[in-house]
Coordinates of C-alpha atoms and ligand atoms in Angstrom, one line a residue:
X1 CA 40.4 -19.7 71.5
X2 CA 37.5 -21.2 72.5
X3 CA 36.7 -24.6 70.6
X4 CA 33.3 -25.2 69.1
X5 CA 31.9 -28.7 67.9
X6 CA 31.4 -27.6 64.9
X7 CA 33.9 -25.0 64.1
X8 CA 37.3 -26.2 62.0
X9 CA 38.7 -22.8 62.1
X10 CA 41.6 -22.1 60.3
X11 CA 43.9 -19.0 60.3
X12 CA 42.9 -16.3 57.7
X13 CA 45.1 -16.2 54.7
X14 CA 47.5 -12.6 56.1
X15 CA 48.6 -13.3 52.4
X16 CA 44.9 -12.1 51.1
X17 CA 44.4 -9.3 53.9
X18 CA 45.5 -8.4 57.2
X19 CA 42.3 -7.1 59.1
X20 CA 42.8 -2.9 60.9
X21 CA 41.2 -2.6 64.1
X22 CA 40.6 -5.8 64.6
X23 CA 40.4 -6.1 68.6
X24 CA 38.6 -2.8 69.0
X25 CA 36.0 -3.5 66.6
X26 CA 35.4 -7.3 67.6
X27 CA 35.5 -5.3 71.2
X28 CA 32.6 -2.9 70.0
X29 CA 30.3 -5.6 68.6
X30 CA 29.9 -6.9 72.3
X31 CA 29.0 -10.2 71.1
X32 CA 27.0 -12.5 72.4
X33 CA 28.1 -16.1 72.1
X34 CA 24.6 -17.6 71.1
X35 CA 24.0 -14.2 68.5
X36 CA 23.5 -14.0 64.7
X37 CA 25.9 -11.4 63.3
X38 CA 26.6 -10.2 60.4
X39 CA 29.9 -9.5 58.5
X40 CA 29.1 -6.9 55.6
X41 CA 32.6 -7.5 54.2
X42 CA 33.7 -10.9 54.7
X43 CA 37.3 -10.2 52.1
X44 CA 40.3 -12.7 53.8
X45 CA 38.1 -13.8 56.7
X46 CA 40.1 -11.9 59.7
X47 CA 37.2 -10.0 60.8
X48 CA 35.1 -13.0 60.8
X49 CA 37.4 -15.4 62.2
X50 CA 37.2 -13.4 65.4
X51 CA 33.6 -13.2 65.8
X52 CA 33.3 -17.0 65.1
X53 CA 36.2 -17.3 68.1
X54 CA 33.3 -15.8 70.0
X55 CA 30.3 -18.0 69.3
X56 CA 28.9 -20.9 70.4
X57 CA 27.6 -23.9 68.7
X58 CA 24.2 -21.5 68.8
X59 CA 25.6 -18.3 67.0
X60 CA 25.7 -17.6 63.6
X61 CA 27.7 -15.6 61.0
X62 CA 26.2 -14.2 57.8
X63 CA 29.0 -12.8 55.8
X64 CA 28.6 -10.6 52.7
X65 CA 31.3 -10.1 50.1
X66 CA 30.5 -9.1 46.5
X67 CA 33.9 -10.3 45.1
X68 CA 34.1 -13.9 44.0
X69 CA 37.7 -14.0 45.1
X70 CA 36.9 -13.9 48.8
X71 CA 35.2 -17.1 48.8
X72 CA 37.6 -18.9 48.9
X73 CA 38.6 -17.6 52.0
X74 CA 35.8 -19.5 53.9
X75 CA 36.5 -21.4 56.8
X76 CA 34.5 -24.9 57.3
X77 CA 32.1 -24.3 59.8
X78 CA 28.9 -24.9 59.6
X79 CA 27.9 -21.5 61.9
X80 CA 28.2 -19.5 58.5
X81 CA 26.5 -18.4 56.1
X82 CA 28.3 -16.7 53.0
X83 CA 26.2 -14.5 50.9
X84 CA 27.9 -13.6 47.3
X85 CA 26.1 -10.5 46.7
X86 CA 26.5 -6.6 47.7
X87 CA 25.4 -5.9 51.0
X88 CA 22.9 -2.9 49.9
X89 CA 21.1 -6.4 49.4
X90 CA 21.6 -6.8 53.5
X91 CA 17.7 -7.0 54.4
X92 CA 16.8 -9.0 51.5
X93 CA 19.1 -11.5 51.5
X94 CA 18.5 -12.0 55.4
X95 CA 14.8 -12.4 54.8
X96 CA 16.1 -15.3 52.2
X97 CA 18.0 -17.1 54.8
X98 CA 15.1 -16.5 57.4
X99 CA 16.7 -14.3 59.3
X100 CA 14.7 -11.4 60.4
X101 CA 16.9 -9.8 63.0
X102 CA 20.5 -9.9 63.8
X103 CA 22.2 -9.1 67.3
X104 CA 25.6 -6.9 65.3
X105 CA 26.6 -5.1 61.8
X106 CA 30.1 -4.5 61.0
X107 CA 31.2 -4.1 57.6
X108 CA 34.9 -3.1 56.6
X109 CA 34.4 -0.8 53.5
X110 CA 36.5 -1.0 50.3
X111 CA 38.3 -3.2 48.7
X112 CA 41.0 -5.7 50.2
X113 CA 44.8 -6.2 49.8
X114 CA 44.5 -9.0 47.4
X115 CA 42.2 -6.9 44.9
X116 CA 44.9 -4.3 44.7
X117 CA 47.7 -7.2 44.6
X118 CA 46.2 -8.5 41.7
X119 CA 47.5 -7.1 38.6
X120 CA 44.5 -8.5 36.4
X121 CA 42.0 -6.6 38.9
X122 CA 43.1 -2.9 37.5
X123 CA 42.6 -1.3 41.1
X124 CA 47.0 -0.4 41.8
X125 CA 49.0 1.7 39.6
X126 CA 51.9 -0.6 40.8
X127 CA 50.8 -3.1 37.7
X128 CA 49.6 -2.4 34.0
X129 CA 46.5 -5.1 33.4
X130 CA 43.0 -4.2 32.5
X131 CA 41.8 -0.6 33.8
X132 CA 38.6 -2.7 35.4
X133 CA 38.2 -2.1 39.1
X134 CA 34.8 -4.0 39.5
X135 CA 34.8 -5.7 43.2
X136 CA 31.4 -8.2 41.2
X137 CA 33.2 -8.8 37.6
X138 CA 29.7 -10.4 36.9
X139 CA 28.1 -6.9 36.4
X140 CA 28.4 -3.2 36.5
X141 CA 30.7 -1.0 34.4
X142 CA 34.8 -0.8 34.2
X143 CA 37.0 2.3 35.3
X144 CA 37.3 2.2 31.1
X145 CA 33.8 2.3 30.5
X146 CA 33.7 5.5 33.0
X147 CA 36.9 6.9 31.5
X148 CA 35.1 6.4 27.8
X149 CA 31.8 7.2 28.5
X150 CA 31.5 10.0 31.5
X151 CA 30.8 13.7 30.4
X152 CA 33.2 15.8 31.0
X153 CA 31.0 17.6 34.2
X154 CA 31.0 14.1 35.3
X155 CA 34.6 13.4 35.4
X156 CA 35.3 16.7 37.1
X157 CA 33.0 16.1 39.9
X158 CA 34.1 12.3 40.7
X159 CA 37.7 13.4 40.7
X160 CA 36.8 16.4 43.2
X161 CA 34.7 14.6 45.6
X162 CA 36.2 11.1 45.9
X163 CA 39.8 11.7 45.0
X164 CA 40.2 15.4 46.0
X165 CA 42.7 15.5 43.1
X166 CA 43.8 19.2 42.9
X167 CA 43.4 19.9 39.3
X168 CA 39.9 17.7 39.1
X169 CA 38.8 19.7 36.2
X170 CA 41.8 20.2 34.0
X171 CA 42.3 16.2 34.3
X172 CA 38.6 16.1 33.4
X173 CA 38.9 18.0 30.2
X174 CA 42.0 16.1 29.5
X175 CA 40.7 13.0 29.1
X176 CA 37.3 14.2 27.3
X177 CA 39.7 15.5 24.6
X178 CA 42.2 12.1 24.7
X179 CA 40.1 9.6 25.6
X180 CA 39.5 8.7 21.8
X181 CA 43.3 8.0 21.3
X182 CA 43.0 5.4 24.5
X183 CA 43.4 2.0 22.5
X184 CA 43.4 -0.5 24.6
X185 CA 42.6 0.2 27.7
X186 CA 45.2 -0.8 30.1
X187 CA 46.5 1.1 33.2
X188 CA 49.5 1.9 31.6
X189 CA 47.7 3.5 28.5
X190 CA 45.5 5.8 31.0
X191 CA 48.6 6.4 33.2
X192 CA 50.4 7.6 29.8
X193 CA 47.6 9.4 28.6
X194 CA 46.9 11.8 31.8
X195 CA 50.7 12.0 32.2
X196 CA 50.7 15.8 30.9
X197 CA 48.6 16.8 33.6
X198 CA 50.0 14.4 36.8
X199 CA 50.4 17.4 39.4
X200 CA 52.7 17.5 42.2
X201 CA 54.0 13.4 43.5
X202 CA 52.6 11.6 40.8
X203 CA 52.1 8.6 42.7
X204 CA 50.0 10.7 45.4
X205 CA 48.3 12.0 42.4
X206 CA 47.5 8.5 40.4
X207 CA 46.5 7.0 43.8
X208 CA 43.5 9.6 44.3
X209 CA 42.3 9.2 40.8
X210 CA 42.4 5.3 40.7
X211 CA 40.3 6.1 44.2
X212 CA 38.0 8.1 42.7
X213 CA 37.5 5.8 40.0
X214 CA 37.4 2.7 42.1
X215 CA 34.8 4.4 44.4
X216 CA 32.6 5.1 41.3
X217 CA 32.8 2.2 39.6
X218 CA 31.5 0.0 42.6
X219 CA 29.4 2.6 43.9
X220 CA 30.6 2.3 46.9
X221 CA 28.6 5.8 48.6
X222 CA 25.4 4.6 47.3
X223 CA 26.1 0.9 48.5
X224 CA 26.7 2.4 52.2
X225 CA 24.1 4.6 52.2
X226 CA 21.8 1.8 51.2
X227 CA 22.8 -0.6 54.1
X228 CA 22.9 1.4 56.3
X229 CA 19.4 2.3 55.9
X230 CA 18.5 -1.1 56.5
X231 CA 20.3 -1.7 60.0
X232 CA 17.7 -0.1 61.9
X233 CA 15.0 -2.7 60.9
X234 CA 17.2 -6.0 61.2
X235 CA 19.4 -4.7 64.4
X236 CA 17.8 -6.0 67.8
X237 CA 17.4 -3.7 70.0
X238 CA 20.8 -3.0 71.9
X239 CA 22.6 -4.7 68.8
X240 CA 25.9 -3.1 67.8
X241 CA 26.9 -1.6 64.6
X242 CA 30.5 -1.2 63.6
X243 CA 31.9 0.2 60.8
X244 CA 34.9 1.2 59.5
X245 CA 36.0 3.5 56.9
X246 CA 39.0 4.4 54.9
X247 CA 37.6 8.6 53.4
X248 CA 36.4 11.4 54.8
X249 CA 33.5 11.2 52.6
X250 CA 32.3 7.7 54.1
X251 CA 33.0 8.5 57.9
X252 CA 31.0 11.8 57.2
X253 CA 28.2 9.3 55.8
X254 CA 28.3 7.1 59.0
X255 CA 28.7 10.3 61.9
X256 CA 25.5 11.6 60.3
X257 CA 23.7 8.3 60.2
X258 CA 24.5 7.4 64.0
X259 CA 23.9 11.2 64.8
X260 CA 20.5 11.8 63.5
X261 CA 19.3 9.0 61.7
X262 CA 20.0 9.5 58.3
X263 CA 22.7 9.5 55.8
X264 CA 22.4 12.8 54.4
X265 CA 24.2 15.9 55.6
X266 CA 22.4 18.2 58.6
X267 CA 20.6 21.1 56.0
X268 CA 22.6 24.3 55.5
X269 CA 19.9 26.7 56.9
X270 CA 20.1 26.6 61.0
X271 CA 16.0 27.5 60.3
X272 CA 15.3 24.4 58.9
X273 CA 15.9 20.9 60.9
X274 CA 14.9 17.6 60.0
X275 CA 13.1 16.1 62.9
X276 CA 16.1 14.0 64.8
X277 CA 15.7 9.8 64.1
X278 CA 16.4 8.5 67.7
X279 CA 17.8 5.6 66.8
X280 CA 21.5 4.9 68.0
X281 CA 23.2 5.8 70.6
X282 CA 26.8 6.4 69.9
X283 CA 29.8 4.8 71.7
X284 CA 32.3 6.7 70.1
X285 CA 31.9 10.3 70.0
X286 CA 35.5 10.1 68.7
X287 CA 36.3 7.3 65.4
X288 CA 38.8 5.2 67.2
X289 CA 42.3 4.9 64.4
X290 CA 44.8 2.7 65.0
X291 CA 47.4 2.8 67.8
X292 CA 51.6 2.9 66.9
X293 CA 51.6 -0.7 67.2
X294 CA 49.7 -1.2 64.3
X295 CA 50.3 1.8 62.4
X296 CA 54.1 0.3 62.5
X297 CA 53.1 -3.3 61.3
X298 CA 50.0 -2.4 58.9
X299 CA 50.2 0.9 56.9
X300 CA 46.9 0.3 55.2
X301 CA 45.3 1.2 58.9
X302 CA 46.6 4.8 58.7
X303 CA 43.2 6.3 57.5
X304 CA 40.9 4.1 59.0
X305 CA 38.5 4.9 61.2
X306 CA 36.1 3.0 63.1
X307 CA 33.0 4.2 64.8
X308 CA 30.1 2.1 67.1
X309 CA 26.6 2.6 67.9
X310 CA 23.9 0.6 69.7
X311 CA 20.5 0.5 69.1
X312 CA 18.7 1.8 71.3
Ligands
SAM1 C1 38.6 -4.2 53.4 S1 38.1 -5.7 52.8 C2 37.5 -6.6 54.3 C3 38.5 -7.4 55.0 C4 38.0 -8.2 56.1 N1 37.4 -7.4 57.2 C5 39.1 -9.1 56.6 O1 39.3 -9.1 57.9 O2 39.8 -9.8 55.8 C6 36.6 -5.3 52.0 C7 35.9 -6.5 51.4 O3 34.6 -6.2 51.2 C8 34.1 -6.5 49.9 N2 33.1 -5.4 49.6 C9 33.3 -4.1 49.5 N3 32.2 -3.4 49.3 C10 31.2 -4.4 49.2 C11 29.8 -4.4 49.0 N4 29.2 -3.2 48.8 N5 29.1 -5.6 49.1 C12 29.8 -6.7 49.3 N6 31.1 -6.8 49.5 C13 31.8 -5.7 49.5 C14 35.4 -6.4 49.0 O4 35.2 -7.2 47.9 C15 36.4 -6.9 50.0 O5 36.7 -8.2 49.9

């Protein structure tokens, strides 16, 4: 490791998360030791840690993470810059530190192994606390105010797209019609009350709706979408982008965007093209997963997939 003045590095906290793909993607930032980069999801640090590794007393570090928890995670270096807001704020919040451009993006979507360790956080079906999955408890709604409020159209279509759950629409009417016997709303109450319709491994199952849920509740696609529109004006040019995702949805979000320029799919009709955004070009034609080695020692880095672009 390469000692800094002014870094006091210390060893992220493998108790709060263990970072996935952590060489390759500190590989495809290509950082420069005097660069400002930015670390979309700062959670226990890991990520982070090895870019600082890389600087010199010249770099800098801006690192986003909407959770409060992850704070304390900060190591005490005066090289970064933690930013306690969600990063669809990215361009704005750069402008407020007087940053206008930065030399590498990574960001490290969803949530961390600490939020789903924590019982009081409602994101695992391992524990029964509050049915809340908010990453920012200072605003937003719950996964109960979703499970109370949502029409039932609504609930179908959330279940389908971001938890492929098989019977997306059954479960939907289900908990329209039950929903007003849900007391309080615990995990073990909802886990109770969609029990008649659990299809097939019912852990497999409750893990793809408390997905589903988690990814609406944080609005997690429009949060991505939104930053990543912003890259292209605060990326130098030849800056690196790196991001990594843990559903299909999301790494179909990021091809497209690195592809052609923007985040929604190619049209349907082969007649009609949107005029191609030459913006990136793309280092991994492929996403890069993890290798045995780590697929051994970390199971949370069996779906996750990491793709790089420069700027060109
Ligand atoms: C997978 S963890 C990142 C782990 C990190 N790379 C490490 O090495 O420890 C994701 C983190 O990003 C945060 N996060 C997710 N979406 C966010 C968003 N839209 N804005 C800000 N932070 C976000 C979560 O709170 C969580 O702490």
């Amino acid at each position: 490791m390469k000692e800094t003045p002014n870094s006091k590095l210390q060893t992220p906290n493998p108790d709060y998360h263990v970072p996935v793909l952590y060489h390759e993607t500190l590989a495809g930032l290509a950082i420069k030791p005097d660069g400002v980069y930015v670390d979309c999801t700062f959670g226990g640090g890991g990520h982070s840690k090895g870019i600082l590794e890389q600087l010199n007393a010249k770099g800098k570090l801006v690192a986003f993470d909407q959770d409060a928890d992850a704070q304390k995670n900060m190591p005490a270096d005066d090289r970064i810059i933690f930013v306690p807001q969600n990063f669809r704020h990215l361009q704005r919040m750069l402008r407020l530190h007087k940053l206008s451009e930065v030399d590498g993006v990574l960001a490290d979507l969803g949530v961390s192994s600490h939020q789903f360790d924590e019982g009081d956080r409602g994101f695992s079906i391992r524990f029964s606390g509050p049915l809340d999955m908010r990453m920012d408890r200072r605003q937003g709604s719950t996964a109960t105010d979703v499970i109370r409020t949502y029409s039932e159209q609504q609930l179908h279509k959330l279940f389908e797209q971001y938890g492929e759950v098989t019977n997306s629409k059954t479960l939907a009417k289900h908990i329209v019609q039950e929903r007003k016997h849900l007391q309080s709303a615990t995990i073990e109450q909802f886990k109770a009350m969609i029990s008649p319709v659990v299809k097939g491994n019912p852990n497999k199952y409750l893990a793809q709706v408390f997905q589903a849920l988690r990814i609406e509740v944080n609005d997690e696609m429009g949060a991505l979408k939104d930053m990543l529109q912003q890259v292209p004006a605060v990326l130098k040019k030849g800056g690196r982008i790196t991001i990594i995702t843990f559903h299909s949805i999301e790494d179909r979000v990021v091809k497209n965007f690195f592809r052609q320029g923007s985040v929604d799919p190619p049209p349907g009709n082969p007649f009609m093209s949107i005029p191609k955004k030459e913006i990136w070009k793309v280092i991994t034609k492929k996403p890069v997963t993890a290798g045995e080695e780590e697929l051994k020692r970390n199971s949370r880095s069996r779906s996750a997939k990491l793709r790089i672009a420069e700027k060109i």
